[in-house]
Coordinates of C-alpha atoms in Angstrom, one line a residue:
X44 CA 98.1 64.6 92.6
X45 CA 98.0 61.2 90.6
X46 CA 100.6 58.3 91.1
X47 CA 101.1 55.7 89.7
X48 CA 101.6 53.7 92.4
X49 CA 99.4 52.8 95.8
X50 CA 99.9 53.7 99.3
X51 CA 102.8 52.5 101.3
X52 CA 102.5 51.6 104.9
X53 CA 103.9 53.2 107.5
X54 CA 107.4 52.2 108.6
X55 CA 105.8 51.3 112.3
X56 CA 104.8 48.3 110.7
X57 CA 107.9 47.1 109.5
X58 CA 109.6 48.4 112.6
X59 CA 107.3 47.1 115.6
X60 CA 104.7 44.8 113.1
X61 CA 112.0 98.3 89.3
X62 CA 111.7 97.1 85.4
X63 CA 114.5 96.8 82.8
X64 CA 113.5 97.5 79.1
X65 CA 113.4 95.0 76.2
X66 CA 116.1 96.6 74.5
X67 CA 118.6 96.4 77.6
X68 CA 117.7 92.8 78.2
X69 CA 118.1 91.6 74.8
X70 CA 121.6 93.0 75.3
X71 CA 121.7 91.4 78.3
X72 CA 121.3 87.7 76.5
X73 CA 117.9 87.0 77.4
X74 CA 116.2 84.2 75.4
X75 CA 112.9 84.6 76.7
X76 CA 109.8 86.9 75.6
X77 CA 108.8 89.5 78.1
X78 CA 105.6 88.5 80.2
X79 CA 103.3 91.4 81.5
X80 CA 104.3 92.3 85.0
X81 CA 101.6 91.2 87.5
X82 CA 100.0 93.0 90.4
X83 CA 102.1 91.7 93.2
X84 CA 100.3 89.8 96.0
X85 CA 99.9 90.6 99.5
X86 CA 121.8 74.1 123.4
X87 CA 119.9 73.6 126.7
X88 CA 117.7 70.6 127.1
X89 CA 114.9 70.8 124.4
X90 CA 111.2 71.0 125.4
X91 CA 108.7 69.9 122.4
X92 CA 105.4 70.8 122.0
X93 CA 102.9 69.8 118.9
X94 CA 101.2 72.3 116.9
X95 CA 98.9 71.0 113.8
X96 CA 101.3 70.5 111.1
X97 CA 98.9 69.0 108.4
X98 CA 101.0 68.6 105.0
X99 CA 104.2 68.7 107.4
X100 CA 107.1 66.5 108.8
X101 CA 105.3 67.6 112.1
X102 CA 102.7 65.0 111.1
X103 CA 104.2 62.7 109.3
X104 CA 107.8 62.2 107.6
X105 CA 109.9 59.9 105.1
X106 CA 111.9 57.3 106.3
X107 CA 113.6 54.3 104.5
X108 CA 111.5 51.3 104.5
X109 CA 111.6 47.4 103.7
X110 CA 114.3 46.4 101.7
X111 CA 113.6 45.6 97.5
X112 CA 115.7 42.8 97.9
X113 CA 116.4 40.7 101.3
X114 CA 120.1 40.3 100.2
X115 CA 120.8 44.1 99.4
X116 CA 120.6 47.5 100.6
X117 CA 118.4 49.3 98.7
X118 CA 115.0 50.3 100.4
X119 CA 111.4 51.6 99.5
X120 CA 110.1 54.6 100.7
X121 CA 108.0 54.6 103.5
X122 CA 106.4 57.1 106.2
X123 CA 107.0 57.6 110.2
X124 CA 105.5 59.8 112.5
X125 CA 106.5 63.2 112.1
X126 CA 108.5 65.0 114.5
X127 CA 107.4 67.3 117.4
X128 CA 108.6 71.2 117.5
X129 CA 112.0 71.1 119.1
X130 CA 111.9 74.3 121.4
X131 CA 115.8 76.0 121.7
X132 CA 116.2 78.3 124.2
X133 CA 120.3 78.6 123.7
X134 CA 119.3 82.5 123.7
X135 CA 116.9 83.4 125.9
X136 CA 114.6 81.3 127.9
X137 CA 111.1 81.3 126.5
X138 CA 108.1 82.0 129.0
X139 CA 106.0 78.5 129.1
X140 CA 102.3 81.0 128.5
X141 CA 103.6 82.6 125.2
X142 CA 101.2 80.6 122.8
X143 CA 98.0 82.5 124.1
X144 CA 99.7 86.0 123.5
X145 CA 101.3 85.6 120.2
X146 CA 101.0 87.1 117.1
X147 CA 102.7 86.3 113.4
X148 CA 104.5 89.0 112.4
X149 CA 105.2 86.9 108.7
X150 CA 105.4 83.6 107.3
X151 CA 107.0 82.2 104.2
X152 CA 108.6 78.7 102.4
X153 CA 112.2 78.5 102.3
X154 CA 113.7 76.2 98.9
X155 CA 117.4 76.1 98.6
X156 CA 119.5 74.0 96.1
X157 CA 117.4 73.0 93.7
X158 CA 120.3 72.1 90.9
X159 CA 117.5 71.9 87.9
X160 CA 119.9 69.6 85.7
X161 CA 119.8 68.9 81.8
X162 CA 121.3 65.1 82.5
X163 CA 121.8 65.0 78.8
X164 CA 123.8 68.3 78.7
X165 CA 127.4 67.0 77.3
X166 CA 128.6 69.8 80.2
X167 CA 127.4 67.1 82.7
X168 CA 130.4 64.8 81.7
X169 CA 132.3 63.6 84.7
X170 CA 135.7 64.3 84.2
X171 CA 136.9 63.2 87.4
X172 CA 136.0 59.7 86.9
X173 CA 138.6 59.3 84.0
X174 CA 141.2 59.7 87.1
X175 CA 141.4 56.0 87.8
X176 CA 144.3 56.2 90.1
X177 CA 142.5 58.9 92.4
X178 CA 139.1 57.0 92.3
X179 CA 140.5 53.6 93.1
X180 CA 142.0 55.5 96.0
X181 CA 138.9 56.7 97.4
X182 CA 137.2 53.5 96.4
X183 CA 135.2 55.2 93.9
X184 CA 132.9 57.0 95.6
X185 CA 129.6 58.4 94.6
X186 CA 130.1 62.1 95.0
X187 CA 130.5 62.5 91.2
X188 CA 127.0 61.2 90.0
X189 CA 123.1 61.3 91.8
X190 CA 120.7 58.4 90.4
X191 CA 117.9 60.9 90.8
X192 CA 119.5 63.7 88.8
X193 CA 117.1 63.3 85.8
X194 CA 113.8 64.3 87.7
X195 CA 114.9 67.6 89.2
X196 CA 111.7 69.7 87.9
X197 CA 109.5 67.2 88.9
X198 CA 110.5 67.9 92.5
X199 CA 110.8 71.4 92.6
X200 CA 107.3 71.3 91.0
X201 CA 106.0 68.9 93.6
X202 CA 107.5 71.1 96.3
X203 CA 105.7 74.0 94.7
X204 CA 102.5 72.0 94.8
X205 CA 102.9 71.0 98.5
X206 CA 103.7 74.9 100.0
X207 CA 100.5 75.8 97.9
X208 CA 98.9 72.8 99.7
X209 CA 100.2 73.9 103.0
X210 CA 99.0 77.7 102.9
X211 CA 99.8 78.8 106.1
X212 CA 102.5 78.9 108.8
X213 CA 102.0 75.4 111.0
X214 CA 102.7 77.2 113.9
X215 CA 101.1 80.5 113.6
X216 CA 98.5 79.6 110.8
X217 CA 99.7 82.9 109.2
X218 CA 99.2 82.5 105.5
X219 CA 102.8 82.3 103.6
X220 CA 103.7 85.8 102.6
X221 CA 106.1 84.6 100.0
X222 CA 108.1 81.8 98.9
X223 CA 112.2 82.1 98.7
X224 CA 115.0 80.3 97.0
X225 CA 118.5 80.8 98.3
X226 CA 120.7 80.1 95.3
X227 CA 122.0 76.9 93.4
X228 CA 118.3 77.0 91.4
X229 CA 120.9 75.6 88.4
X230 CA 123.6 72.8 88.4
X231 CA 125.6 74.0 85.6
X232 CA 123.9 77.2 84.8
X233 CA 122.7 76.1 81.5
X234 CA 120.1 78.5 80.0
X235 CA 117.7 75.3 79.6
X236 CA 118.0 74.8 83.3
X237 CA 117.8 78.2 84.5
X238 CA 114.7 79.0 82.3
X239 CA 113.1 75.6 83.2
X240 CA 113.8 76.8 87.0
X241 CA 111.9 80.3 86.5
X242 CA 108.7 78.4 84.5
X243 CA 108.2 75.7 87.3
X244 CA 108.4 78.4 89.5
X245 CA 105.7 80.5 87.5
X246 CA 103.7 77.5 86.4
X247 CA 104.6 77.6 83.0
X248 CA 105.2 74.4 81.4
X249 CA 108.3 73.3 80.9
X250 CA 111.7 70.8 80.9
X251 CA 114.8 71.1 81.9
X252 CA 116.1 69.2 78.7
X253 CA 116.8 71.1 76.0
X254 CA 115.4 68.6 73.5
X255 CA 112.0 67.2 75.7
X256 CA 110.7 63.9 74.8
X257 CA 114.0 62.7 74.0
X258 CA 116.6 61.2 76.4
X259 CA 120.2 61.1 75.2
X260 CA 122.9 60.7 78.3
X261 CA 124.9 58.3 80.5
X262 CA 121.8 57.2 82.0
X263 CA 121.0 55.3 78.6
X264 CA 120.9 51.6 78.9
X265 CA 124.4 51.3 76.1
X266 CA 127.4 49.7 77.3
X267 CA 129.4 51.9 79.1
X268 CA 133.4 52.3 79.8
X269 CA 134.4 50.9 83.4
X270 CA 135.4 54.3 84.5
X271 CA 131.7 55.4 84.1
X272 CA 129.6 52.5 84.8
X273 CA 131.0 52.4 88.1
X274 CA 129.3 55.4 88.9
X275 CA 126.7 55.3 86.8
X276 CA 122.9 53.9 87.5
X277 CA 121.3 52.8 84.2
X278 CA 117.6 52.6 84.9
X279 CA 117.8 50.0 82.2
X280 CA 121.3 48.4 82.6
X281 CA 122.5 47.0 79.7
X282 CA 124.1 43.2 79.8
X283 CA 126.8 43.3 81.7
X284 CA 125.1 45.2 84.3
X285 CA 126.3 48.2 86.9
X286 CA 128.3 46.6 89.4
X287 CA 127.9 49.4 91.7
X288 CA 124.2 50.5 91.3
X289 CA 122.2 47.4 90.6
X290 CA 124.5 44.4 91.4
X291 CA 125.2 45.5 95.1
X292 CA 123.3 48.0 95.8
X293 CA 120.4 46.9 94.4
X294 CA 118.7 49.5 92.4
X295 CA 115.9 48.5 90.5
X296 CA 115.0 48.3 86.6
X297 CA 112.6 51.1 86.2
X298 CA 111.7 50.6 82.1
X299 CA 109.8 54.4 81.9
X300 CA 112.0 56.6 84.1
X301 CA 114.0 58.1 81.3
X302 CA 111.3 58.8 79.1
X303 CA 108.6 59.7 81.5
X304 CA 111.6 62.1 82.7
X305 CA 112.2 63.8 79.5
X306 CA 108.7 65.2 78.6
X307 CA 107.5 68.9 79.3
X308 CA 105.4 69.2 82.4
X309 CA 102.3 71.0 83.2
X310 CA 103.7 72.8 86.8
X311 CA 101.2 74.1 89.2
X312 CA 103.4 77.6 90.2
X313 CA 103.7 79.6 93.4
X314 CA 100.4 80.9 94.5
X315 CA 102.6 83.9 96.5
X316 CA 105.0 86.3 95.3
X317 CA 108.6 84.9 95.2
X318 CA 112.1 85.8 95.4
X319 CA 115.3 84.3 94.3
X320 CA 118.9 84.2 94.9
X321 CA 122.3 83.5 93.3
X322 CA 124.4 80.6 94.1
X323 CA 127.8 79.2 93.1
X324 CA 126.4 76.6 90.7
X325 CA 124.4 79.5 88.8
X326 CA 128.2 81.6 88.7
X327 CA 130.6 79.0 88.0
X328 CA 132.2 76.8 86.0
X329 CA 131.5 72.5 86.0
X330 CA 130.6 71.6 89.5
X331 CA 130.4 74.7 90.6
X332 CA 133.8 75.8 91.6
X333 CA 135.8 76.7 88.5
X334 CA 136.6 80.0 88.0
X335 CA 135.5 81.9 84.8
X336 CA 137.6 83.1 82.3
X337 CA 139.9 80.4 82.6
X338 CA 140.4 77.3 79.3
X339 CA 138.4 75.2 82.1
X340 CA 135.6 77.3 81.3
X341 CA 136.0 77.3 77.7
X342 CA 136.6 73.7 77.4
X343 CA 133.3 73.7 79.5
X344 CA 131.2 76.2 77.0
X345 CA 132.1 74.2 73.7
X346 CA 131.5 70.7 75.6
X347 CA 127.7 72.2 76.7
X348 CA 126.3 72.9 72.9
X349 CA 128.6 70.2 71.4
X350 CA 127.3 66.8 69.9
X351 CA 129.7 64.4 71.7
X352 CA 128.8 63.1 75.3
X353 CA 132.6 62.6 76.1
X354 CA 133.0 58.4 77.7
X355 CA 136.9 58.7 78.0
X356 CA 140.0 60.6 77.6
X357 CA 142.0 61.0 74.6
X358 CA 143.9 58.2 73.5
X359 CA 147.4 57.4 75.4
X360 CA 147.1 60.2 77.6
X361 CA 147.0 60.8 81.4
X362 CA 144.5 62.6 83.3
X363 CA 147.4 64.5 85.2
X364 CA 148.5 65.2 81.3
X365 CA 145.2 66.0 80.3
X366 CA 144.3 68.3 82.5
X367 CA 147.9 70.6 82.4
X368 CA 147.1 70.7 78.7
X369 CA 143.3 71.8 79.3
X370 CA 144.4 74.4 81.7
X371 CA 147.0 75.9 79.2
X372 CA 144.5 76.0 76.0
X373 CA 143.4 78.3 74.4
X374 CA 139.3 78.2 73.3
X375 CA 140.5 76.8 69.9
X376 CA 143.0 74.0 71.6
X377 CA 139.8 73.4 74.3
X378 CA 137.8 72.6 71.2
X379 CA 140.2 70.6 69.4
X380 CA 141.1 68.7 73.0
X381 CA 137.2 67.5 73.2
X382 CA 137.1 66.5 69.5
X383 CA 140.0 64.2 70.0
X384 CA 138.1 62.3 73.2
X385 CA 136.2 59.4 72.4
X386 CA 132.1 59.6 72.9
X387 CA 128.7 59.3 72.1
X388 CA 127.0 61.7 69.4
X389 CA 124.0 63.1 70.6
X390 CA 122.1 66.5 69.0
X391 CA 123.5 69.7 70.0
X392 CA 121.5 72.5 71.4
X393 CA 122.5 75.9 71.9
X394 CA 119.8 76.2 74.9
X395 CA 122.2 74.2 76.9
X396 CA 124.9 77.2 76.7
X397 CA 126.3 78.7 80.3
X398 CA 124.4 81.4 81.6
X399 CA 126.2 84.4 82.9
X400 CA 125.2 86.0 86.2
X401 CA 123.4 88.9 84.1
X402 CA 121.3 86.5 82.0
X403 CA 120.6 84.6 84.9
X404 CA 118.7 87.6 86.7
X405 CA 117.0 88.8 83.1
X406 CA 115.8 85.4 83.3
X407 CA 113.8 86.7 86.3
X408 CA 113.3 90.0 85.1
X409 CA 111.5 89.0 82.1
X410 CA 109.2 86.0 83.9
X411 CA 107.2 87.9 86.8
X412 CA 105.0 85.1 86.6
X413 CA 101.4 85.4 88.0
X414 CA 102.1 87.0 91.5
X415 CA 105.5 88.7 91.2
X416 CA 107.4 90.5 92.4
X417 CA 109.0 91.4 89.0
X418 CA 112.4 90.6 89.2
X419 CA 112.0 88.4 91.9
X420 CA 113.7 90.5 93.9
X421 CA 116.7 91.3 91.0
X422 CA 116.0 94.8 89.6
X423 CA 116.8 96.4 86.5
X424 CA 119.9 98.1 88.6
X425 CA 120.8 94.7 89.1
X426 CA 121.5 93.3 85.9
X427 CA 123.0 97.0 84.8
X428 CA 125.5 96.5 87.6
X429 CA 126.0 92.9 87.6
X430 CA 125.4 92.8 91.1
X431 CA 122.7 89.9 92.4
X432 CA 121.8 91.4 96.0
X433 CA 118.8 93.8 97.1
X434 CA 116.6 94.6 99.8
X435 CA 112.9 94.0 99.8
X436 CA 110.1 94.8 102.5
X437 CA 109.9 91.0 104.0
X438 CA 106.3 92.2 105.9
X439 CA 105.7 95.3 107.8
X440 CA 108.4 96.5 110.4
X441 CA 110.8 93.2 108.5
X442 CA 113.0 93.9 106.1
X443 CA 114.8 91.2 103.7
X444 CA 118.2 91.3 102.5
X445 CA 119.3 89.1 100.0
X446 CA 123.0 88.8 99.8
X447 CA 125.0 87.7 97.0
X448 CA 128.1 85.2 98.7
X449 CA 129.3 83.5 95.5
X450 CA 133.0 84.7 94.5
X451 CA 133.4 84.6 90.4
X452 CA 137.2 84.0 91.0
X453 CA 136.3 80.2 91.6
X454 CA 135.3 77.7 94.7
X455 CA 132.7 77.1 96.5
X456 CA 133.5 78.9 99.6
X457 CA 131.4 82.1 100.6
X458 CA 132.3 85.7 101.1
X459 CA 131.5 89.6 100.6
X460 CA 133.4 91.7 98.6
X461 CA 133.9 95.1 100.0
X462 CA 131.2 96.9 98.1
X463 CA 128.7 94.4 99.2
X464 CA 129.6 94.7 102.7
X465 CA 129.4 98.6 102.6
X466 CA 126.1 97.9 101.4
X467 CA 125.0 96.0 103.8
X468 CA 126.3 97.9 106.4
X469 CA 124.2 101.2 104.7
X470 CA 121.4 99.1 104.7
X471 CA 121.3 98.1 107.8
X472 CA 121.8 101.3 109.5
X473 CA 119.0 102.6 107.5
X474 CA 116.3 100.6 109.9
X475 CA 118.5 100.2 113.4
X476 CA 117.9 102.9 115.2
X477 CA 119.9 101.2 117.7
X478 CA 123.3 99.2 116.9
X479 CA 127.0 98.7 118.4
X480 CA 130.3 100.0 116.9
X481 CA 133.3 97.7 116.5
X482 CA 134.8 98.6 119.6
X483 CA 131.5 97.7 121.3
X484 CA 130.3 101.1 122.0
X485 CA 126.7 101.2 122.0
X486 CA 125.0 104.0 119.1
X487 CA 121.6 105.3 119.1
X488 CA 119.9 107.2 116.5
X489 CA 116.5 108.5 115.5
X490 CA 116.2 105.7 112.5
X491 CA 113.1 104.0 112.7
X492 CA 113.7 100.3 114.1
X493 CA 112.7 97.5 111.6
X494 CA 113.4 93.8 112.3
X495 CA 115.8 92.7 109.9
X496 CA 116.0 89.3 107.8
X497 CA 119.1 88.3 105.6
X498 CA 119.4 85.4 103.3
X499 CA 122.2 84.1 101.5
X500 CA 123.2 81.0 99.8
X501 CA 126.4 80.4 101.4
X502 CA 126.3 79.9 105.6
X503 CA 128.7 81.5 107.7
X504 CA 130.8 78.5 108.4
X505 CA 132.0 78.6 104.4
X506 CA 133.1 82.0 104.5
X507 CA 136.5 81.6 103.6
X508 CA 139.1 84.1 101.6
X509 CA 140.7 81.0 100.2
X510 CA 139.3 82.0 96.6
X511 CA 139.5 85.6 96.1
X512 CA 142.0 86.5 93.7
X513 CA 142.4 89.8 94.8
X514 CA 141.5 90.8 98.2
X515 CA 140.4 94.2 99.4
X516 CA 140.3 96.0 103.1
X517 CA 136.4 95.8 103.7
X518 CA 136.2 92.2 102.7
X519 CA 134.1 89.7 105.1
X520 CA 136.1 86.4 104.4
X521 CA 135.8 84.4 107.9
X522 CA 133.0 83.2 109.8
X523 CA 134.2 84.9 112.4
X524 CA 134.0 88.4 110.9
X525 CA 130.7 87.4 109.5
X526 CA 128.9 86.7 112.6
X527 CA 130.5 89.9 114.8
X528 CA 129.6 92.2 111.6
X529 CA 125.5 91.1 112.0
X530 CA 126.5 91.0 115.7
X531 CA 126.4 94.8 115.7
X532 CA 122.8 95.0 115.3
X533 CA 120.2 93.7 117.6
X534 CA 117.7 93.9 114.8
X535 CA 119.0 91.2 112.7
X536 CA 117.2 87.8 114.0
X537 CA 117.6 85.7 111.5
X538 CA 120.3 84.4 108.7
X539 CA 118.4 81.9 106.0
X540 CA 120.5 80.2 103.6
X541 CA 121.6 76.8 101.8
X542 CA 124.6 75.1 100.1
X543 CA 125.3 72.4 102.7
X544 CA 122.4 69.9 101.5
X545 CA 121.4 69.1 105.1
X546 CA 119.4 70.8 107.6
X547 CA 121.8 72.9 110.4
X548 CA 120.1 75.8 113.0
X549 CA 123.2 77.2 114.9
X550 CA 122.6 80.2 117.7
X551 CA 124.5 83.4 117.1
X552 CA 125.5 85.1 120.1
X553 CA 126.4 88.8 119.7
X554 CA 130.3 89.8 121.2
X555 CA 128.1 93.3 121.6
X556 CA 125.2 93.9 124.0
X557 CA 122.9 90.7 125.3
X558 CA 121.6 89.6 122.0
X559 CA 121.8 87.4 119.4
X560 CA 120.3 86.1 115.7
X561 CA 119.7 82.6 114.9
X562 CA 121.4 80.7 111.5
X563 CA 119.3 78.6 109.6
X564 CA 120.4 76.2 106.9
X565 CA 117.6 74.0 105.0
X566 CA 118.2 70.9 103.1
X567 CA 118.5 70.6 99.1
X568 CA 115.8 69.5 96.6
X569 CA 118.5 67.2 95.0
X570 CA 119.7 65.2 98.2
X571 CA 117.5 63.4 100.8
X572 CA 115.5 64.3 102.2
X573 CA 114.8 66.7 99.3
X574 CA 112.8 69.4 101.8
X575 CA 111.6 73.0 102.2
X576 CA 111.1 74.8 105.5
X577 CA 108.7 77.0 106.5
X578 CA 109.6 79.9 108.6
X579 CA 107.7 82.0 110.8
X580 CA 108.5 85.2 112.3
X581 CA 106.3 85.6 116.2
X582 CA 106.4 88.4 118.4
X583 CA 105.2 86.2 121.5
X584 CA 104.8 89.8 123.1
X585 CA 106.1 89.0 126.2
X586 CA 109.7 90.5 125.4
X587 CA 110.7 87.5 123.1
X588 CA 110.5 86.1 119.8
X589 CA 109.8 83.0 118.3
X590 CA 111.4 81.9 114.8
X591 CA 109.5 78.5 113.7
X592 CA 110.9 76.7 111.3
X593 CA 109.5 73.4 110.3
X594 CA 110.4 70.9 107.4
X595 CA 108.3 70.1 104.2
X596 CA 108.3 66.8 102.2
X597 CA 107.7 67.3 98.5
X598 CA 105.7 63.8 98.7
X599 CA 104.1 61.1 100.3
X600 CA 105.7 57.7 101.0
X601 CA 104.2 55.5 97.9
X602 CA 104.7 51.6 96.8
X603 CA 106.3 52.4 93.3
X604 CA 105.8 50.4 90.4
X605 CA 108.8 50.5 88.5
X606 CA 107.1 49.0 85.7
X607 CA 104.6 51.1 84.1
X608 CA 105.1 55.3 82.6
X609 CA 105.0 57.9 85.4
X610 CA 103.4 61.0 86.3
X611 CA 105.8 64.1 87.1
X612 CA 104.3 63.5 90.9
X613 CA 105.1 59.8 90.7
X614 CA 108.5 60.5 89.4
X615 CA 109.1 63.2 92.7
X616 CA 108.3 60.6 94.5
X617 CA 110.8 58.2 92.9
X618 CA 113.4 60.9 93.1
X619 CA 113.0 60.8 97.0
X620 CA 113.7 57.1 96.9
X621 CA 116.6 57.0 94.8
X622 CA 117.9 59.8 96.5
X623 CA 117.0 58.4 100.0
X624 CA 119.0 55.1 99.1
X625 CA 122.2 57.3 97.1
X626 CA 123.5 60.1 100.1
X627 CA 121.4 61.5 102.6
X628 CA 122.2 64.2 105.3
X629 CA 118.8 65.0 107.4
X630 CA 119.9 66.7 110.2
X631 CA 119.5 66.1 113.9
X632 CA 116.4 66.7 115.9
X633 CA 117.9 70.2 117.0
X634 CA 118.2 71.1 113.5
X635 CA 114.5 70.1 112.0
X636 CA 111.4 71.0 113.3
X637 CA 111.9 74.2 115.7
X638 CA 111.0 76.9 117.6
X639 CA 114.1 79.3 118.3
X640 CA 113.4 81.8 120.8
X641 CA 115.3 84.7 121.2
X642 CA 115.0 88.7 122.7
X643 CA 112.7 91.1 120.8
X644 CA 115.5 93.9 120.0
X645 CA 112.8 96.8 120.9

């Protein structure tokens, strides 16, 4: 791996010195040619252990280092000692001698919230920034913009390369069986974004830029109106500067960042099978919350393929009046409204158009890659029915169940509609010889038991009925209802998800019987710490299981040379540093490198 930089000293020196036919896929609107089908490859006081974890945060972790300018807050990237495993016995006590008897049942790499983003898309416009009254009241917080937004493909490629290099679960040594993404693969569901995600996972040359090699967006060095300049970090600022990022926060001038970021990159691609999930940013209108089939969607659809990046509201109109007009407009009126907004002219591209759920899944089915599986979990039936949930054999004796917790009626909340809830119940019943009825009665059948691992974009804490416009009996729309439902099945041992952009681990005790499961949410790839998590399911062969979760940084700590062109690997390291200085939520020690104990259900 090449970097245009030298190693940065440790922070310690600063501190202490099923296939679908081509015709059907074409009707689904997929832009890609079909690839050949590959051959699949096969809260007590914590205690600490320290297994070997080369390449993971058991060995070393990224942290803020020295200041770039002593008078300003921006810090360089640095490395510090790794974190040892925190052994959590919230659900059951562990045998101190279990390391001598254990056997790994499965190991995989979890990535989530990659938010692959075309930063030159007009659809990336920050409309909320034009609400100057609200922004002044909020002190113009940084929510609307990420300085590292042009570097998302480079981060994903670096992460896949790192997972490939780590190779094995760091606790058990079992080779990774697969990698899995739990949604928000794209940021604005643009075709170039979705295709770049699939390409990077498959090891194809790619870019999220609809027009690779050319950057023309909000981070260009031209003058911006005040409403935007207060938010946007420009790597080469205009003469007036960018008060918030460069002058106040001390962000560096990085001459070649945008030209380097816009180039096509040769990705490594997963060297094991990989699976994919569906998130609210993959489903909904701008910022992953807007409802489909609305004037807001019509506006952003027109915006995505337009030749203008809006820089302000139409003349003599208040933000509230603009939004009222937008939300009551026809498709023709929405386009006219866009034309009335001042902005910069850019080259339009149909590759920025938003993809539907069907097209998202079709892009996966059409690109199985070297290791598959075909569809990366999604099947022809998923494409035909428009459902994004599926079952797969995670490992011998373990079933994986990918859920679709997004709600196309809008909002960033999670839920399961009645149809999917019934499917989930049927699938769990088919692998559960022992379960509990809703009234707590134990139910035993002749069904062969298998362990179950649940995957979804949303964690249980975000489940809500707030965004459901149509409600049916059987919907699962609250944290308590989904936890209670899964708690009826002793063989459900783990729920893996994302969405929160931070590392969190929750023990979920069952109200039925004396069992429970662990819920594990992993940080995003776009916000610091930009980590993946290795997950290992281990049979301790003493009546308990261990779920080992270890965080993995995609890049090492490097002293970045801001004046030279960048390799793709160097840009990934830049993204870590920029995101660390923007906003971050690493999680506590109890949420990062963990060994999670639970009783073996059978």
